[in-house]
Amino acid sequence: MEHVIIIRYAEIHLKGKNRGYFERVFVANMEKSLRGIRHEIRRLSGRYLVENFNSSDVDKIVKKLSKVFGVHSLSVGFKVNSDMDEIFAAASEVSDDEGSFKVETHRADKTFALKSPEISARIGGRLLDANKRLKVDVHSPDFIINIDVRENGKTLVFNKFIGCADGMPVGTAGKGLLLLSGGIDSPVAGHMIAKRGMKIDCLHFHSYPYTNMQARQKVNDLAKILAEYNCGIKLSVISVKEIQEEIHKNCNGAYMVTLLRRFMMRLAERLSKHDGDQCIITGESLGQVASQTIEGMTSSNSVVESLPVLRPLCGFDKNEIIERSRQIGAYDISIRPYEDCCTVFLPDYPIIKPKLADVLAEEAKLDVDRLLNEAYSTLEVCEF
Ligand code: ATP
Ligand code: MG
């Protein structure tokens, strides 16, 4: 009896002529996620099979594959010869210890001596005989024993379906630059876009020594969470300390965040052009804070010359974002209490609905090009 993992994929099957391309990227991503773990991935019709791994690695493999975008569900089961005794042994192995069940059989091998309903009935009968705490319920069973008689003389037997990440394989929808703060929202925004198949790079702005090393560690840890879904991740980091000091010295304090955002966007676009990122992604949600009004977004958007800015959380409530943050395992990191650069020199009353003309008048008090060049020269890069 050989341990196997059955992989069912999500939307890829809807792809017509391009399906081969999507499947190749999908398999490459699964292989990347299982790097260093002994295994083989084989294609069956409409799904994949992981074989030849150590049984002690099952949980590790399931955890890793469940984060690969494109995987809809997984089942851990056994591969046996298409023989009723072997099928029964595998069915006993995957069966729960008690509760109601039914057996569902799919017979691809039409030469197999028994038809599907007969296989289900016989295996179900033997399971009942062997364990008095089981009972049959064909309408709403607690669990289902699935038997898949394949054409190659082998049969797959499994029980549970483990729900996975869904989405499209990362790398099939281009590449984008996520502005990653240490907060709750931006990791969720990155996850959502990666889920649609876009490979994510990250850019974080710090204001060291106003912001500390724990704040930086927090961002590294968030990037590592995203890396699990994104087949690795590149994190670029830029200091905006000088920019913030200059704004603080020269401009109306109420415009601190509004002006800073415009610098962030310009730096993001410059880095995107250099790294081949095709869009900028932020965790902004309409009206969540003063800088995320439509007027605030208009102000920060207007400095971006040629890239789309994706704001996938725009229509989400904070509660919905928190729920997703928990689901992807980022929440506990995001709520660590270290300051983001946006809280440095934070005014008591930030401007809520900035008029572009006023923003431009404040910005005119600064040497924008020099500040951009200096900030860009602080760029540091790491990979996770
Ligand atoms: P988050 O939870 O993502 O920090 P937030 O609700 O705190 O968001 P803001 O601080 O207004 O909102 O930030 C809005 C967006 O701007 C963030 O989601 C992020 O994409 C970007 N951003 C803010 N601060 C930084 C930073 N220090 N580095 C990189 N991007 C940032
Ligand atoms: Mg924030």
PDB file of N, CA and C in Angstrom, residues 124-212:
ATOM      1  N   GLY A 124     -18.174  -1.411   1.408  1.00  0.00           N
ATOM      2  CA  GLY A 124     -18.976  -0.869   2.514  1.00  0.00           C
ATOM      3  C   GLY A 124     -19.369  -1.977   3.483  1.00  0.00           C
ATOM      4  N   GLY A 125     -19.815  -3.110   2.942  1.00  0.00           N
ATOM      5  CA  GLY A 125     -20.221  -4.254   3.783  1.00  0.00           C
ATOM      6  C   GLY A 125     -19.071  -4.753   4.638  1.00  0.00           C
ATOM      7  N   ARG A 126     -17.896  -4.869   4.030  1.00  0.00           N
ATOM      8  CA  ARG A 126     -16.743  -5.378   4.788  1.00  0.00           C
ATOM      9  C   ARG A 126     -16.318  -4.400   5.875  1.00  0.00           C
ATOM     10  N   LEU A 127     -16.431  -3.065   5.580  1.00  0.00           N
ATOM     11  CA  LEU A 127     -16.079  -2.070   6.604  1.00  0.00           C
ATOM     12  C   LEU A 127     -17.032  -2.168   7.791  1.00  0.00           C
ATOM     13  N   LEU A 128     -18.327  -2.354   7.502  1.00  0.00           N
ATOM     14  CA  LEU A 128     -19.335  -2.496   8.573  1.00  0.00           C
ATOM     15  C   LEU A 128     -19.058  -3.719   9.432  1.00  0.00           C
ATOM     16  N   ASP A 129     -18.730  -4.828   8.773  1.00  0.00           N
ATOM     17  CA  ASP A 129     -18.440  -6.063   9.515  1.00  0.00           C
ATOM     18  C   ASP A 129     -17.240  -5.888  10.433  1.00  0.00           C
ATOM     19  N   ALA A 130     -16.261  -5.112   9.940  1.00  0.00           N
ATOM     20  CA  ALA A 130     -14.991  -5.011  10.684  1.00  0.00           C
ATOM     21  C   ALA A 130     -15.062  -4.017  11.843  1.00  0.00           C
ATOM     22  N   ASN A 131     -15.989  -3.068  11.802  1.00  0.00           N
ATOM     23  CA  ASN A 131     -16.028  -2.031  12.842  1.00  0.00           C
ATOM     24  C   ASN A 131     -17.489  -1.701  13.182  1.00  0.00           C
ATOM     25  N   LYS A 132     -17.910  -2.120  14.384  1.00  0.00           N
ATOM     26  CA  LYS A 132     -19.327  -1.979  14.785  1.00  0.00           C
ATOM     27  C   LYS A 132     -19.716  -0.521  15.064  1.00  0.00           C
ATOM     28  N   ARG A 133     -18.710   0.377  15.154  1.00  0.00           N
ATOM     29  CA  ARG A 133     -19.047   1.794  15.419  1.00  0.00           C
ATOM     30  C   ARG A 133     -19.349   2.577  14.135  1.00  0.00           C
ATOM     31  N   LEU A 134     -19.257   1.895  13.011  1.00  0.00           N
ATOM     32  CA  LEU A 134     -19.574   2.544  11.741  1.00  0.00           C
ATOM     33  C   LEU A 134     -20.995   2.203  11.320  1.00  0.00           C
ATOM     34  N   LYS A 135     -21.651   3.155  10.648  1.00  0.00           N
ATOM     35  CA  LYS A 135     -22.922   2.817  10.015  1.00  0.00           C
ATOM     36  C   LYS A 135     -23.020   3.517   8.664  1.00  0.00           C
ATOM     37  N   VAL A 136     -23.858   2.988   7.808  1.00  0.00           N
ATOM     38  CA  VAL A 136     -23.962   3.557   6.463  1.00  0.00           C
ATOM     39  C   VAL A 136     -25.056   4.624   6.434  1.00  0.00           C
ATOM     40  N   ASP A 137     -24.752   5.748   5.777  1.00  0.00           N
ATOM     41  CA  ASP A 137     -25.779   6.763   5.516  1.00  0.00           C
ATOM     42  C   ASP A 137     -25.481   7.334   4.128  1.00  0.00           C
ATOM     43  N   VAL A 138     -26.250   6.952   3.138  1.00  0.00           N
ATOM     44  CA  VAL A 138     -25.912   7.384   1.769  1.00  0.00           C
ATOM     45  C   VAL A 138     -26.369   8.814   1.498  1.00  0.00           C
ATOM     46  N   HIS A 139     -27.237   9.380   2.368  1.00  0.00           N
ATOM     47  CA  HIS A 139     -27.747  10.729   2.098  1.00  0.00           C
ATOM     48  C   HIS A 139     -26.885  11.833   2.714  1.00  0.00           C
ATOM     49  N   SER A 140     -26.614  11.750   4.011  1.00  0.00           N
ATOM     50  CA  SER A 140     -25.701  12.760   4.589  1.00  0.00           C
ATOM     51  C   SER A 140     -24.695  12.077   5.523  1.00  0.00           C
ATOM     52  N   PRO A 141     -23.729  11.417   4.923  1.00  0.00           N
ATOM     53  CA  PRO A 141     -22.722  10.692   5.723  1.00  0.00           C
ATOM     54  C   PRO A 141     -21.745  11.662   6.395  1.00  0.00           C
ATOM     55  N   ASP A 142     -21.139  11.216   7.510  1.00  0.00           N
ATOM     56  CA  ASP A 142     -20.091  12.015   8.155  1.00  0.00           C
ATOM     57  C   ASP A 142     -18.842  12.044   7.277  1.00  0.00           C
ATOM     58  N   PHE A 143     -18.575  10.945   6.603  1.00  0.00           N
ATOM     59  CA  PHE A 143     -17.408  10.928   5.704  1.00  0.00           C
ATOM     60  C   PHE A 143     -17.671   9.984   4.534  1.00  0.00           C
ATOM     61  N   ILE A 144     -16.878  10.181   3.484  1.00  0.00           N
ATOM     62  CA  ILE A 144     -17.040   9.368   2.266  1.00  0.00           C
ATOM     63  C   ILE A 144     -15.733   8.663   1.956  1.00  0.00           C
ATOM     64  N   ILE A 145     -15.804   7.361   1.739  1.00  0.00           N
ATOM     65  CA  ILE A 145     -14.626   6.625   1.269  1.00  0.00           C
ATOM     66  C   ILE A 145     -14.668   6.654  -0.261  1.00  0.00           C
ATOM     67  N   ASN A 146     -13.669   7.261  -0.856  1.00  0.00           N
ATOM     68  CA  ASN A 146     -13.626   7.370  -2.314  1.00  0.00           C
ATOM     69  C   ASN A 146     -12.699   6.314  -2.898  1.00  0.00           C
ATOM     70  N   ILE A 147     -13.219   5.607  -3.907  1.00  0.00           N
ATOM     71  CA  ILE A 147     -12.416   4.573  -4.569  1.00  0.00           C
ATOM     72  C   ILE A 147     -12.345   4.920  -6.051  1.00  0.00           C
ATOM     73  N   ASP A 148     -11.132   5.023  -6.557  1.00  0.00           N
ATOM     74  CA  ASP A 148     -10.928   5.434  -7.945  1.00  0.00           C
ATOM     75  C   ASP A 148     -10.137   4.330  -8.657  1.00  0.00           C
ATOM     76  N   VAL A 149     -10.846   3.469  -9.408  1.00  0.00           N
ATOM     77  CA  VAL A 149     -10.179   2.347 -10.091  1.00  0.00           C
ATOM     78  C   VAL A 149      -9.605   2.872 -11.407  1.00  0.00           C
ATOM     79  N   ARG A 150      -8.271   3.017 -11.448  1.00  0.00           N
ATOM     80  CA  ARG A 150      -7.626   3.611 -12.610  1.00  0.00           C
ATOM     81  C   ARG A 150      -7.415   2.585 -13.716  1.00  0.00           C
ATOM     82  N   GLU A 151      -7.039   3.097 -14.897  1.00  0.00           N
ATOM     83  CA  GLU A 151      -6.874   2.197 -16.047  1.00  0.00           C
ATOM     84  C   GLU A 151      -5.597   1.364 -15.993  1.00  0.00           C
ATOM     85  N   ASN A 152      -4.655   1.741 -15.147  1.00  0.00           N
ATOM     86  CA  ASN A 152      -3.342   1.076 -15.159  1.00  0.00           C
ATOM     87  C   ASN A 152      -3.233  -0.070 -14.150  1.00  0.00           C
ATOM     88  N   GLY A 153      -4.384  -0.619 -13.728  1.00  0.00           N
ATOM     89  CA  GLY A 153      -4.334  -1.729 -12.765  1.00  0.00           C
ATOM     90  C   GLY A 153      -4.137  -1.266 -11.332  1.00  0.00           C
ATOM     91  N   LYS A 154      -4.159   0.045 -11.128  1.00  0.00           N
ATOM     92  CA  LYS A 154      -3.989   0.596  -9.770  1.00  0.00           C
ATOM     93  C   LYS A 154      -5.289   1.287  -9.338  1.00  0.00           C
ATOM     94  N   THR A 155      -5.503   1.331  -8.033  1.00  0.00           N
ATOM     95  CA  THR A 155      -6.690   1.999  -7.491  1.00  0.00           C
ATOM     96  C   THR A 155      -6.269   2.994  -6.407  1.00  0.00           C
ATOM     97  N   LEU A 156      -6.891   4.177  -6.437  1.00  0.00           N
ATOM     98  CA  LEU A 156      -6.644   5.179  -5.400  1.00  0.00           C
ATOM     99  C   LEU A 156      -7.793   5.147  -4.399  1.00  0.00           C
ATOM    100  N   VAL A 157      -7.459   5.170  -3.119  1.00  0.00           N
ATOM    101  CA  VAL A 157      -8.487   5.148  -2.073  1.00  0.00           C
ATOM    102  C   VAL A 157      -8.220   6.303  -1.115  1.00  0.00           C
ATOM    103  N   PHE A 158      -9.223   7.151  -0.894  1.00  0.00           N
ATOM    104  CA  PHE A 158      -9.004   8.297   0.000  1.00  0.00           C
ATOM    105  C   PHE A 158     -10.315   8.705   0.653  1.00  0.00           C
ATOM    106  N   ASN A 159     -10.188   9.582   1.670  1.00  0.00           N
ATOM    107  CA  ASN A 159     -11.349   9.981   2.451  1.00  0.00           C
ATOM    108  C   ASN A 159     -11.566  11.489   2.305  1.00  0.00           C
ATOM    109  N   LYS A 160     -10.827  12.305   3.062  1.00  0.00           N
ATOM    110  CA  LYS A 160     -11.127  13.748   3.155  1.00  0.00           C
ATOM    111  C   LYS A 160     -10.658  14.562   1.948  1.00  0.00           C
ATOM    112  N   PHE A 161     -11.384  15.644   1.685  1.00  0.00           N
ATOM    113  CA  PHE A 161     -10.940  16.684   0.747  1.00  0.00           C
ATOM    114  C   PHE A 161     -10.448  17.857   1.587  1.00  0.00           C
ATOM    115  N   ILE A 162      -9.200  18.233   1.396  1.00  0.00           N
ATOM    116  CA  ILE A 162      -8.639  19.360   2.149  1.00  0.00           C
ATOM    117  C   ILE A 162      -8.689  20.598   1.248  1.00  0.00           C
ATOM    118  N   GLY A 163      -9.457  21.614   1.646  1.00  0.00           N
ATOM    119  CA  GLY A 163      -9.590  22.840   0.839  1.00  0.00           C
ATOM    120  C   GLY A 163      -8.262  23.590   0.797  1.00  0.00           C
ATOM    121  N   CYS A 164      -7.877  24.115  -0.360  1.00  0.00           N
ATOM    122  CA  CYS A 164      -6.570  24.777  -0.506  1.00  0.00           C
ATOM    123  C   CYS A 164      -6.722  26.216  -0.994  1.00  0.00           C
ATOM    124  N   ALA A 165      -5.636  26.750  -1.575  1.00  0.00           N
ATOM    125  CA  ALA A 165      -5.567  28.198  -1.844  1.00  0.00           C
ATOM    126  C   ALA A 165      -6.408  28.651  -3.032  1.00  0.00           C
ATOM    127  N   ASP A 166      -6.754  27.745  -3.952  1.00  0.00           N
ATOM    128  CA  ASP A 166      -7.458  28.123  -5.192  1.00  0.00           C
ATOM    129  C   ASP A 166      -6.641  29.130  -6.005  1.00  0.00           C
ATOM    130  N   GLY A 167      -7.292  29.907  -6.874  1.00  0.00           N
ATOM    131  CA  GLY A 167      -6.590  30.938  -7.643  1.00  0.00           C
ATOM    132  C   GLY A 167      -5.866  30.378  -8.860  1.00  0.00           C
ATOM    133  N   MET A 168      -4.981  31.214  -9.403  1.00  0.00           N
ATOM    134  CA  MET A 168      -4.230  30.883 -10.624  1.00  0.00           C
ATOM    135  C   MET A 168      -2.739  30.782 -10.301  1.00  0.00           C
ATOM    136  N   PRO A 169      -1.999  29.968 -11.038  1.00  0.00           N
ATOM    137  CA  PRO A 169      -0.571  29.802 -10.731  1.00  0.00           C
ATOM    138  C   PRO A 169       0.195  31.123 -10.793  1.00  0.00           C
ATOM    139  N   VAL A 170       0.960  31.389  -9.738  1.00  0.00           N
ATOM    140  CA  VAL A 170       1.764  32.611  -9.672  1.00  0.00           C
ATOM    141  C   VAL A 170       2.761  32.639 -10.825  1.00  0.00           C
ATOM    142  N   GLY A 171       2.785  33.763 -11.536  1.00  0.00           N
ATOM    143  CA  GLY A 171       3.698  33.901 -12.674  1.00  0.00           C
ATOM    144  C   GLY A 171       2.949  33.877 -14.000  1.00  0.00           C
ATOM    145  N   THR A 172       1.651  33.529 -13.960  1.00  0.00           N
ATOM    146  CA  THR A 172       0.894  33.487 -15.218  1.00  0.00           C
ATOM    147  C   THR A 172       0.219  34.827 -15.514  1.00  0.00           C
ATOM    148  N   ALA A 173       0.294  35.780 -14.588  1.00  0.00           N
ATOM    149  CA  ALA A 173      -0.380  37.066 -14.803  1.00  0.00           C
ATOM    150  C   ALA A 173       0.574  38.230 -14.557  1.00  0.00           C
ATOM    151  N   GLY A 174       1.827  38.066 -14.961  1.00  0.00           N
ATOM    152  CA  GLY A 174       2.771  39.177 -14.860  1.00  0.00           C
ATOM    153  C   GLY A 174       3.340  39.348 -13.463  1.00  0.00           C
ATOM    154  N   LYS A 175       3.871  40.545 -13.204  1.00  0.00           N
ATOM    155  CA  LYS A 175       4.621  40.810 -11.972  1.00  0.00           C
ATOM    156  C   LYS A 175       4.268  42.208 -11.489  1.00  0.00           C
ATOM    157  N   GLY A 176       4.090  42.385 -10.189  1.00  0.00           N
ATOM    158  CA  GLY A 176       3.723  43.693  -9.655  1.00  0.00           C
ATOM    159  C   GLY A 176       4.479  44.005  -8.376  1.00  0.00           C
ATOM    160  N   LEU A 177       4.538  45.299  -8.036  1.00  0.00           N
ATOM    161  CA  LEU A 177       5.262  45.729  -6.834  1.00  0.00           C
ATOM    162  C   LEU A 177       4.265  46.091  -5.733  1.00  0.00           C
ATOM    163  N   LEU A 178       4.306  45.325  -4.657  1.00  0.00           N
ATOM    164  CA  LEU A 178       3.430  45.573  -3.507  1.00  0.00           C
ATOM    165  C   LEU A 178       4.100  46.527  -2.536  1.00  0.00           C
ATOM    166  N   LEU A 179       3.410  47.611  -2.180  1.00  0.00           N
ATOM    167  CA  LEU A 179       3.916  48.478  -1.112  1.00  0.00           C
ATOM    168  C   LEU A 179       3.555  47.819   0.206  1.00  0.00           C
ATOM    169  N   LEU A 180       4.566  47.252   0.853  1.00  0.00           N
ATOM    170  CA  LEU A 180       4.343  46.441   2.050  1.00  0.00           C
ATOM    171  C   LEU A 180       4.714  47.239   3.290  1.00  0.00           C
ATOM    172  N   SER A 181       3.696  47.603   4.068  1.00  0.00           N
ATOM    173  CA  SER A 181       3.963  48.271   5.347  1.00  0.00           C
ATOM    174  C   SER A 181       4.025  47.169   6.393  1.00  0.00           C
ATOM    175  N   GLY A 182       4.032  47.533   7.647  1.00  0.00           N
ATOM    176  CA  GLY A 182       3.995  46.493   8.675  1.00  0.00           C
ATOM    177  C   GLY A 182       2.581  46.232   9.150  1.00  0.00           C
ATOM    178  N   GLY A 183       1.588  46.799   8.447  1.00  0.00           N
ATOM    179  CA  GLY A 183       0.211  46.738   8.938  1.00  0.00           C
ATOM    180  C   GLY A 183      -0.546  45.492   8.519  1.00  0.00           C
ATOM    181  N   ILE A 184      -1.858  45.552   8.730  1.00  0.00           N
ATOM    182  CA  ILE A 184      -2.719  44.399   8.439  1.00  0.00           C
ATOM    183  C   ILE A 184      -3.071  44.344   6.955  1.00  0.00           C
ATOM    184  N   ASP A 185      -3.228  45.502   6.347  1.00  0.00           N
ATOM    185  CA  ASP A 185      -3.852  45.541   5.023  1.00  0.00           C
ATOM    186  C   ASP A 185      -2.957  45.114   3.866  1.00  0.00           C
ATOM    187  N   SER A 186      -1.739  45.651   3.821  1.00  0.00           N
ATOM    188  CA  SER A 186      -0.941  45.413   2.606  1.00  0.00           C
ATOM    189  C   SER A 186      -0.605  43.936   2.365  1.00  0.00           C
ATOM    190  N   PRO A 187      -0.307  43.113   3.400  1.00  0.00           N
ATOM    191  CA  PRO A 187      -0.070  41.694   3.092  1.00  0.00           C
ATOM    192  C   PRO A 187      -1.311  41.022   2.482  1.00  0.00           C
ATOM    193  N   VAL A 188      -2.483  41.439   2.955  1.00  0.00           N
ATOM    194  CA  VAL A 188      -3.722  40.856   2.411  1.00  0.00           C
ATOM    195  C   VAL A 188      -3.891  41.261   0.948  1.00  0.00           C
ATOM    196  N   ALA A 189      -3.583  42.546   0.657  1.00  0.00           N
ATOM    197  CA  ALA A 189      -3.683  43.024  -0.725  1.00  0.00           C
ATOM    198  C   ALA A 189      -2.739  42.227  -1.630  1.00  0.00           C
ATOM    199  N   GLY A 190      -1.520  41.984  -1.155  1.00  0.00           N
ATOM    200  CA  GLY A 190      -0.542  41.228  -1.949  1.00  0.00           C
ATOM    201  C   GLY A 190      -1.009  39.807  -2.185  1.00  0.00           C
ATOM    202  N   HIS A 191      -1.548  39.199  -1.135  1.00  0.00           N
ATOM    203  CA  HIS A 191      -2.053  37.829  -1.253  1.00  0.00           C
ATOM    204  C   HIS A 191      -3.158  37.742  -2.305  1.00  0.00           C
ATOM    205  N   MET A 192      -4.057  38.733  -2.283  1.00  0.00           N
ATOM    206  CA  MET A 192      -5.180  38.701  -3.236  1.00  0.00           C
ATOM    207  C   MET A 192      -4.714  38.779  -4.680  1.00  0.00           C
ATOM    208  N   ILE A 193      -3.721  39.625  -4.916  1.00  0.00           N
ATOM    209  CA  ILE A 193      -3.254  39.790  -6.297  1.00  0.00           C
ATOM    210  C   ILE A 193      -2.406  38.582  -6.728  1.00  0.00           C
ATOM    211  N   ALA A 194      -1.585  38.069  -5.804  1.00  0.00           N
ATOM    212  CA  ALA A 194      -0.812  36.855  -6.124  1.00  0.00           C
ATOM    213  C   ALA A 194      -1.767  35.702  -6.443  1.00  0.00           C
ATOM    214  N   LYS A 195      -2.896  35.679  -5.763  1.00  0.00           N
ATOM    215  CA  LYS A 195      -3.880  34.613  -5.986  1.00  0.00           C
ATOM    216  C   LYS A 195      -4.392  34.599  -7.426  1.00  0.00           C
ATOM    217  N   ARG A 196      -4.400  35.764  -8.046  1.00  0.00           N
ATOM    218  CA  ARG A 196      -4.842  35.829  -9.449  1.00  0.00           C
ATOM    219  C   ARG A 196      -3.698  35.532 -10.413  1.00  0.00           C
ATOM    220  N   GLY A 197      -2.564  35.099  -9.875  1.00  0.00           N
ATOM    221  CA  GLY A 197      -1.481  34.650 -10.756  1.00  0.00           C
ATOM    222  C   GLY A 197      -0.365  35.653 -10.956  1.00  0.00           C
ATOM    223  N   MET A 198      -0.428  36.792 -10.241  1.00  0.00           N
ATOM    224  CA  MET A 198       0.641  37.779 -10.420  1.00  0.00           C
ATOM    225  C   MET A 198       1.765  37.514  -9.416  1.00  0.00           C
ATOM    226  N   LYS A 199       2.982  37.478  -9.920  1.00  0.00           N
ATOM    227  CA  LYS A 199       4.144  37.349  -9.040  1.00  0.00           C
ATOM    228  C   LYS A 199       4.366  38.693  -8.344  1.00  0.00           C
ATOM    229  N   ILE A 200       4.572  38.655  -7.039  1.00  0.00           N
ATOM    230  CA  ILE A 200       4.685  39.889  -6.255  1.00  0.00           C
ATOM    231  C   ILE A 200       6.132  40.151  -5.835  1.00  0.00           C
ATOM    232  N   ASP A 201       6.585  41.382  -6.057  1.00  0.00           N
ATOM    233  CA  ASP A 201       7.788  41.892  -5.398  1.00  0.00           C
ATOM    234  C   ASP A 201       7.294  42.850  -4.314  1.00  0.00           C
ATOM    235  N   CYS A 202       8.117  43.093  -3.278  1.00  0.00           N
ATOM    236  CA  CYS A 202       7.679  44.002  -2.202  1.00  0.00           C
ATOM    237  C   CYS A 202       8.621  45.185  -2.062  1.00  0.00           C
ATOM    238  N   LEU A 203       8.043  46.312  -1.687  1.00  0.00           N
ATOM    239  CA  LEU A 203       8.837  47.501  -1.354  1.00  0.00           C
ATOM    240  C   LEU A 203       8.352  48.036  -0.009  1.00  0.00           C
ATOM    241  N   HIS A 204       9.305  48.202   0.906  1.00  0.00           N
ATOM    242  CA  HIS A 204       8.971  48.757   2.223  1.00  0.00           C
ATOM    243  C   HIS A 204       9.766  50.049   2.452  1.00  0.00           C
ATOM    244  N   PHE A 205       9.089  51.037   3.028  1.00  0.00           N
ATOM    245  CA  PHE A 205       9.760  52.293   3.389  1.00  0.00           C
ATOM    246  C   PHE A 205       9.923  52.347   4.901  1.00  0.00           C
ATOM    247  N   HIS A 206      11.143  52.655   5.341  1.00  0.00           N
ATOM    248  CA  HIS A 206      11.351  52.800   6.783  1.00  0.00           C
ATOM    249  C   HIS A 206      11.908  54.192   7.052  1.00  0.00           C
ATOM    250  N   SER A 207      11.978  54.515   8.336  1.00  0.00           N
ATOM    251  CA  SER A 207      12.456  55.834   8.700  1.00  0.00           C
ATOM    252  C   SER A 207      13.429  55.701   9.860  1.00  0.00           C
ATOM    253  N   TYR A 208      14.274  54.647   9.755  1.00  0.00           N
ATOM    254  CA  TYR A 208      15.271  54.404  10.797  1.00  0.00           C
ATOM    255  C   TYR A 208      16.150  55.641  10.969  1.00  0.00           C
ATOM    256  N   PRO A 209      16.465  56.088  12.155  1.00  0.00           N
ATOM    257  CA  PRO A 209      16.218  55.491  13.471  1.00  0.00           C
ATOM    258  C   PRO A 209      14.878  55.885  14.129  1.00  0.00           C
ATOM    259  N   TYR A 210      14.023  56.645  13.413  1.00  0.00           N
ATOM    260  CA  TYR A 210      12.699  56.925  14.016  1.00  0.00           C
ATOM    261  C   TYR A 210      11.888  55.638  14.140  1.00  0.00           C
ATOM    262  N   THR A 211      12.017  54.776  13.136  1.00  0.00           N
ATOM    263  CA  THR A 211      11.420  53.437  13.259  1.00  0.00           C
ATOM    264  C   THR A 211      12.553  52.497  13.648  1.00  0.00           C
ATOM    265  N   ASN A 212      12.234  51.408  14.379  1.00  0.00           N
ATOM    266  CA  ASN A 212      13.312  50.581  14.919  1.00  0.00           C
ATOM    267  C   ASN A 212      13.501  49.263  14.164  1.00  0.00           C
TER     268      ASN A 212
END
